[in-house]
CSV table of C-alpha atoms in Angstrom, one decimal:
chain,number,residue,atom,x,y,z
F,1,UNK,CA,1.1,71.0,13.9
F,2,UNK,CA,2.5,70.7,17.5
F,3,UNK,CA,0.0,68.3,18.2
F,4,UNK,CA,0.9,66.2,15.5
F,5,UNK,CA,4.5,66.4,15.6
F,6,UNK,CA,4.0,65.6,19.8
F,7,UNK,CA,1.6,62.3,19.1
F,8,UNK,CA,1.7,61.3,15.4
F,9,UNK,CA,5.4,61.5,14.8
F,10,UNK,CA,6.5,59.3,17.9
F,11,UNK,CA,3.7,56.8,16.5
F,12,UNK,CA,4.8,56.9,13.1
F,13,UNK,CA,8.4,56.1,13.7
F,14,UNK,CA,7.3,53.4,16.6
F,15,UNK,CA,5.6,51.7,13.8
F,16,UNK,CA,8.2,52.1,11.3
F,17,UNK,CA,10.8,50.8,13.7
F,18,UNK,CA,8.3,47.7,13.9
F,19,UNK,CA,7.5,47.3,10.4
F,20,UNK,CA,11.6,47.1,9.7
F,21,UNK,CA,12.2,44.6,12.9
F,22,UNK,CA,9.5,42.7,11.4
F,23,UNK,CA,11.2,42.8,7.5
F,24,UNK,CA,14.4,41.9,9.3
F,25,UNK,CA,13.0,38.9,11.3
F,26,UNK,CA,11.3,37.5,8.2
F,27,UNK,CA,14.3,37.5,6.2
F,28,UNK,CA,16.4,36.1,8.6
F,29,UNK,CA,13.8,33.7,10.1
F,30,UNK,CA,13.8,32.5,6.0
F,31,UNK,CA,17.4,32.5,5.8
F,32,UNK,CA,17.0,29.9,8.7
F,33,UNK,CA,14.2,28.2,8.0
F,34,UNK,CA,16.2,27.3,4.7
F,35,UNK,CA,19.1,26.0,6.6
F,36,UNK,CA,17.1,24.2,8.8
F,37,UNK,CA,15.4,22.3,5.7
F,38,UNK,CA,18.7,21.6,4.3
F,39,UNK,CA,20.0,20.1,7.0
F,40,UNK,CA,16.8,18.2,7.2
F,41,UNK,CA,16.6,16.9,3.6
F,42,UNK,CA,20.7,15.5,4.5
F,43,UNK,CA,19.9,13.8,7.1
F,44,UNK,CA,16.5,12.1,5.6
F,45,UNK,CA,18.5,11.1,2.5
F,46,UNK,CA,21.2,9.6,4.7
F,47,UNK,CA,18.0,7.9,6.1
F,48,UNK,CA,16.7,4.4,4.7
F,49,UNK,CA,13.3,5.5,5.0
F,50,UNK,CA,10.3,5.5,2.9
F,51,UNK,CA,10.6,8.5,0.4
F,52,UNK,CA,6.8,9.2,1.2
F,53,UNK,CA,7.4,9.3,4.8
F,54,UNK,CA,10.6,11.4,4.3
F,55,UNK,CA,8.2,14.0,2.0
F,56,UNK,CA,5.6,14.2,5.0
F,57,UNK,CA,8.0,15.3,7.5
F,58,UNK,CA,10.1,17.6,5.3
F,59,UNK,CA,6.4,19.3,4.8
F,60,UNK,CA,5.2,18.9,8.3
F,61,UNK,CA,8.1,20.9,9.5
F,62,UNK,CA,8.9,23.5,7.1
F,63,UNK,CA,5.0,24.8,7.7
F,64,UNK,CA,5.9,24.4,11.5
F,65,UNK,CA,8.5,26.8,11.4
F,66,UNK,CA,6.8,28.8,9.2
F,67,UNK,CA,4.1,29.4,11.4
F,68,UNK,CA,6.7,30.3,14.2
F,69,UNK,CA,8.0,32.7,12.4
F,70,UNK,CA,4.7,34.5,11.7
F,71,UNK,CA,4.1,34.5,15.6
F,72,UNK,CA,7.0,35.6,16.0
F,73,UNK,CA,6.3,38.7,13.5
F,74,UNK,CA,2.9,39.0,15.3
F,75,UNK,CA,5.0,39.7,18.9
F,76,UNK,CA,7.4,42.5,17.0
F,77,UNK,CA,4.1,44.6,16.2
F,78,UNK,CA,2.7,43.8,19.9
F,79,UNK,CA,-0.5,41.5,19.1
F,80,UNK,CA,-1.1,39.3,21.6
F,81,UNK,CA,-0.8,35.8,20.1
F,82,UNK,CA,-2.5,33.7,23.0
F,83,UNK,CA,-6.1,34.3,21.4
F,84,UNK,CA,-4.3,34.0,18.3
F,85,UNK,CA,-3.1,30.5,19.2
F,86,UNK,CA,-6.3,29.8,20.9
F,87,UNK,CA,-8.3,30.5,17.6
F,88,UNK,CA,-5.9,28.9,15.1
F,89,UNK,CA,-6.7,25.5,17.7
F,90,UNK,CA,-10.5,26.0,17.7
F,91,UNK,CA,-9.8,26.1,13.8
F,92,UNK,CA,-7.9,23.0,13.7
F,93,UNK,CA,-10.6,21.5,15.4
F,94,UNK,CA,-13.3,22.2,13.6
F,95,UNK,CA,-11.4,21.2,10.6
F,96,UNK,CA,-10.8,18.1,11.9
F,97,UNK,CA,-14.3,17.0,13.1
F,98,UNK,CA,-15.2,18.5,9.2
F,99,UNK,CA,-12.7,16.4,7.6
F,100,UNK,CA,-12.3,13.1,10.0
F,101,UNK,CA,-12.5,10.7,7.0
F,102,UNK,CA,-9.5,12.1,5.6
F,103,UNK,CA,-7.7,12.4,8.4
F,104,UNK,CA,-8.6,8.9,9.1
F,105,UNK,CA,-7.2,8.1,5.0
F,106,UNK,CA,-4.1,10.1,6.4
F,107,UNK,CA,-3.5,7.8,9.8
F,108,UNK,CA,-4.2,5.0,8.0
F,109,UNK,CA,-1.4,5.9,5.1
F,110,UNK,CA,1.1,6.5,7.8
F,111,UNK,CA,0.2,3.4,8.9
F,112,UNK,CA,0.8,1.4,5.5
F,113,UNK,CA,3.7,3.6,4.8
F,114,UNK,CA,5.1,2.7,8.0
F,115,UNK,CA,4.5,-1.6,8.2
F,116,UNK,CA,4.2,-2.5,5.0
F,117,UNK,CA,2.1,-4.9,4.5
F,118,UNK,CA,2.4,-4.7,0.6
F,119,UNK,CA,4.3,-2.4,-1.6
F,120,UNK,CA,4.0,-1.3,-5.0
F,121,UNK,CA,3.6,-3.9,-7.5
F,122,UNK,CA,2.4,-6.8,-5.2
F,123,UNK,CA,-0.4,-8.1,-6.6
F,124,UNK,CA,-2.9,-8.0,-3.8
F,125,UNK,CA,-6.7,-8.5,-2.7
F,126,UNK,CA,-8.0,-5.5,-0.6
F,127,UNK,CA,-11.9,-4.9,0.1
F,128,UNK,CA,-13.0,-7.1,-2.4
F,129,UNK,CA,-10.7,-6.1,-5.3
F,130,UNK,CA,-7.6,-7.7,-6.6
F,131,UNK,CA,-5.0,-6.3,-8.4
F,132,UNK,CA,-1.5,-4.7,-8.7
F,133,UNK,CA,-0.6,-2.1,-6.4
F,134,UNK,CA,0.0,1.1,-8.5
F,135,UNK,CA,0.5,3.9,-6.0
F,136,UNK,CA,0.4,4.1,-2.4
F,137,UNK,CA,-0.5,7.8,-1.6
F,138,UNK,CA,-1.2,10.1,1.2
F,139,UNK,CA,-5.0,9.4,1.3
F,140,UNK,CA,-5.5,6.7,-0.8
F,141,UNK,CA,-4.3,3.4,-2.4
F,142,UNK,CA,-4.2,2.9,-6.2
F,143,UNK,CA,-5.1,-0.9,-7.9
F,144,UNK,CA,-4.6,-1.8,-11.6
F,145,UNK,CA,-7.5,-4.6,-10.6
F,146,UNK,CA,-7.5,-8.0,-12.6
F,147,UNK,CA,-9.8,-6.8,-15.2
F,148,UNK,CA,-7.6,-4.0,-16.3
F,149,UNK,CA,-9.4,-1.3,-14.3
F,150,UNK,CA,-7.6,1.4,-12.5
F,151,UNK,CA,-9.3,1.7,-9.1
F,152,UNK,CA,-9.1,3.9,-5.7
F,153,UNK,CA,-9.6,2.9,-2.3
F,154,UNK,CA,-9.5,4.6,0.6
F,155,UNK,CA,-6.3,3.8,2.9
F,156,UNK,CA,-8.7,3.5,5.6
F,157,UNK,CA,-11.0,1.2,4.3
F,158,UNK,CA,-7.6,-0.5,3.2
F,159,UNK,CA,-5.9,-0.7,6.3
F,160,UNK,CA,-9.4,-2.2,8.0
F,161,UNK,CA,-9.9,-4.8,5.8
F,162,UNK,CA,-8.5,-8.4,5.4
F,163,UNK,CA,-5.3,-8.2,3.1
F,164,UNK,CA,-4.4,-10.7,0.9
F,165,UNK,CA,-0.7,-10.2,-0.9
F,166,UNK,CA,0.0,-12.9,-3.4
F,167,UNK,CA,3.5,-11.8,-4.3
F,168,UNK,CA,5.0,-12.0,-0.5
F,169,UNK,CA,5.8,-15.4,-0.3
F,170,UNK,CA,8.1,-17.3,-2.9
F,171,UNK,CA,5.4,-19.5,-4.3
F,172,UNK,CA,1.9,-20.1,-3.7
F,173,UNK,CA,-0.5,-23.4,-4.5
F,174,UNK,CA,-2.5,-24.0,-7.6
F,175,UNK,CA,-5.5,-25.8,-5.7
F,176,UNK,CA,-7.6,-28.3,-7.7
F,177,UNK,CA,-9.8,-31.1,-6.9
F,178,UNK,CA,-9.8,-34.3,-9.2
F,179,UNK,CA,-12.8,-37.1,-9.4
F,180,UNK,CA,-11.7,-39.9,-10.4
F,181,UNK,CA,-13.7,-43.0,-12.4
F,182,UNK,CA,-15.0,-45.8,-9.5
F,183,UNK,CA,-12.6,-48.1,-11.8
F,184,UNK,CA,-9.3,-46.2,-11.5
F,185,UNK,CA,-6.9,-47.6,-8.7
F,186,UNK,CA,-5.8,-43.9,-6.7
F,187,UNK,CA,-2.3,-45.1,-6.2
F,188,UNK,CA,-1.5,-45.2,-10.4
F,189,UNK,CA,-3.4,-42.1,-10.9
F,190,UNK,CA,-1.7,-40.3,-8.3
F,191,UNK,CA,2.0,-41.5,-9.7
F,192,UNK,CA,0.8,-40.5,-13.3
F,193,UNK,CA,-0.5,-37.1,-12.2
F,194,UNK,CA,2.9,-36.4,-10.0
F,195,UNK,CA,5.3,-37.1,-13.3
F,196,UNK,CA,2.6,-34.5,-15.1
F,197,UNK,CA,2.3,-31.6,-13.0
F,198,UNK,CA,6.5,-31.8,-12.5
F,199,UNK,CA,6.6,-31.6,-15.9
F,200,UNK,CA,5.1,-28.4,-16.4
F,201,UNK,CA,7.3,-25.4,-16.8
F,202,UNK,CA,7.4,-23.4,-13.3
F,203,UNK,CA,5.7,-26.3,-11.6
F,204,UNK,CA,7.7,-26.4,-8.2
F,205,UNK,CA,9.9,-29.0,-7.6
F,206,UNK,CA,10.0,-28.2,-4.0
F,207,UNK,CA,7.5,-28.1,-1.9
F,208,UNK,CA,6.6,-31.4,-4.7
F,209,UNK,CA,3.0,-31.6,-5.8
F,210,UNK,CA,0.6,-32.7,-3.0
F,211,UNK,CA,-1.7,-35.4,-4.3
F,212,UNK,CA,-4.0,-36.8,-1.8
F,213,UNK,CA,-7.2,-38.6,-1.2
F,214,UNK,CA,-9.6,-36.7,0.4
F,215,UNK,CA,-12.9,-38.4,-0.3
F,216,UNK,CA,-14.5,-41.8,-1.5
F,217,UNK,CA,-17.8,-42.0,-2.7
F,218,UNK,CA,-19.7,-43.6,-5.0
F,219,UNK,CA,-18.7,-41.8,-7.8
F,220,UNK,CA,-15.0,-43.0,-6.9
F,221,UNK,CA,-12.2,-41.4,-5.3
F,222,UNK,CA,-11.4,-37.7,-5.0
F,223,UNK,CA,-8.0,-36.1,-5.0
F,224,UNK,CA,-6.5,-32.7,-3.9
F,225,UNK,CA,-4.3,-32.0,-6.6
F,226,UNK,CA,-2.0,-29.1,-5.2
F,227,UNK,CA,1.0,-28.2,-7.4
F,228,UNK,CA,3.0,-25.2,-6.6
F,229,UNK,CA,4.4,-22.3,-8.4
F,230,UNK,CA,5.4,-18.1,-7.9
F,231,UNK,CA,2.2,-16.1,-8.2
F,232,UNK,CA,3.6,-14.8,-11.7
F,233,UNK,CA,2.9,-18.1,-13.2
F,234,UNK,CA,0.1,-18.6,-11.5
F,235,UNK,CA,-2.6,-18.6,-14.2
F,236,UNK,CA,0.0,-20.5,-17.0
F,237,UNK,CA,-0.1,-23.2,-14.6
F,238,UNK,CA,-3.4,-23.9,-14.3
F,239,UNK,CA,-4.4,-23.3,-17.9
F,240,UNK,CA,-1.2,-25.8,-18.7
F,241,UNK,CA,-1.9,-28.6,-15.9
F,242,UNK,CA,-5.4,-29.0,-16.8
F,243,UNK,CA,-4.0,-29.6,-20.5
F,244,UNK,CA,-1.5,-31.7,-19.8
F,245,UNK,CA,-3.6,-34.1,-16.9
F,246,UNK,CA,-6.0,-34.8,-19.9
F,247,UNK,CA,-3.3,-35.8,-22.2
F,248,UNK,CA,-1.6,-38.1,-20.1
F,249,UNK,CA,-4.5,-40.1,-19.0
F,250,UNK,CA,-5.3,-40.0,-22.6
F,251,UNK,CA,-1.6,-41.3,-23.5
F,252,UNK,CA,-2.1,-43.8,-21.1
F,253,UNK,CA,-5.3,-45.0,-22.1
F,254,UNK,CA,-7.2,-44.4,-18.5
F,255,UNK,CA,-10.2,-42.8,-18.3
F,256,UNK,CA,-10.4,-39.0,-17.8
F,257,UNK,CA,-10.9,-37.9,-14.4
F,258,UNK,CA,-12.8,-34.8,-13.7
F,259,UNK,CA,-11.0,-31.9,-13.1
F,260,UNK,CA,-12.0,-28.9,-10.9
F,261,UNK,CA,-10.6,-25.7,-9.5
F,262,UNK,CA,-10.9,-24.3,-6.2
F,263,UNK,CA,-12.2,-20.9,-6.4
F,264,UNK,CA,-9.1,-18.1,-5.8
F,265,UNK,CA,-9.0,-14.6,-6.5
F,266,UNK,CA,-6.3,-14.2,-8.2
């Protein structure tokens, strides 16, 4: 009993004394890792910053104090915390030569988050697929493609690739090519397709209609027929100028020309 009360009493109240400094410094470490987030989450919202960038950094340093505070706990009971640190490094390492490609979808987020070279609701072509821009996430982009098929890419493979966004700019061209008949004079086909294409609704007025020759051949002249419109209207105007091109030469009692469309994405 005298042995016990000389070692294992000193010991147990040593450890007790630690075990409550530790409780102590965990609820007050919380107490101010909550303030600290507070004042965080003020001065992001005061912020006009992206909200997904705002949630990334609100996480990124509410698990950084965190892991303070559990280093800190680790010091009250006497562990040394250098291996500690040195282990939870070799861990991060091997987690990030296991995981690369998602860190790499991560970067490349940050990246789109950051420059913006679309936002949600552009319609856009990226790898290969067009579409409207559902959801930019964390590791991955989100397209409602043109055929009405929800699809994933990678940000990575999104920020890599050629990017194509149709909404950025205020209006965008309709491009078609039009062979005429050998017997049709260019200049009165040209006036007669001007005063069509202005005629159809959300047909630019400015930039006008370019209406070129761009070839003469054997089968007759060859026009670039450009009108312009916002990418919303895109499709209306091409369904509606091809229409319309037809019935005006037919008004007028000209011979059809040969409509064609130069191939586009979207």
């Amino acid at each position: 009993m005298n042995q016990i009360e000389t070692y294992l009493l000193p010991m147990a109240l040593s450890v007790g004394m630690k075990l409550l400094g530790a409780i102590a410094l965990w609820v007050g470490g919380r107490f101010v890792i909550g303030l600290l987030q507070k004042a965080v989450r003020r001065a992001l919202v005061l912020n006009p910053m992206d909200p997904t960038i705002k949630m990334w950094i609100g996480a990124i340093i509410s698990i950084g104090l965190n892991i303070f505070l559990v280093i800190a706990i680790l010091n009250v009971f006497g562990i040394e915390t250098t291996s500690l640190a040195a282990l939870v490094a070799a861990a991060g390492l091997a987690i990030g030569a296991a995981w690369s490609g998602l860190l790499a979808n991560f970067a490349a987020g940050v990246f789109l988050i950051l420059f913006k070279p679309f936002k949600v609701g552009d319609v856009v072509t990226v790898n290969g697929i067009t579409g409207t821009v559902l959801e930019i996430g964390v590791f991955s982009t989100t397209l409602n493609s043109t055929e009405h098929v929800r699809t994933i890419i990678g940000n990575n493979a999104v920020s890599t690739a050629i990017i194509q966004n149709y909404s950025a700019n205020p209006y965008r061209a309709v491009e078609m090519r039009a062979q005429l008949p050998a017997t049709l004079e260019p200049d009165s086909a040209i006036t007669l397709l001007r005063a069509t294409l202005l005629a159809i609704p959300n047909v630019c007025a400015e930039p006008a209609p370019t209406l070129e020759v761009i070839e003469f051949s054997e089968a007759g002249p060859k026009l670039i027929v450009r009108p312009f419109c916002h990418h919303d209207h895109y499709w209306q105007v091409i369904y509606d100028s091809q229409k319309a091109i037809a019935k005006a030469f037919s008004q007028a009692g000209l011979p059809q020309p040969l409509i064609t469309l130069v191939p586009k994405t979207a």
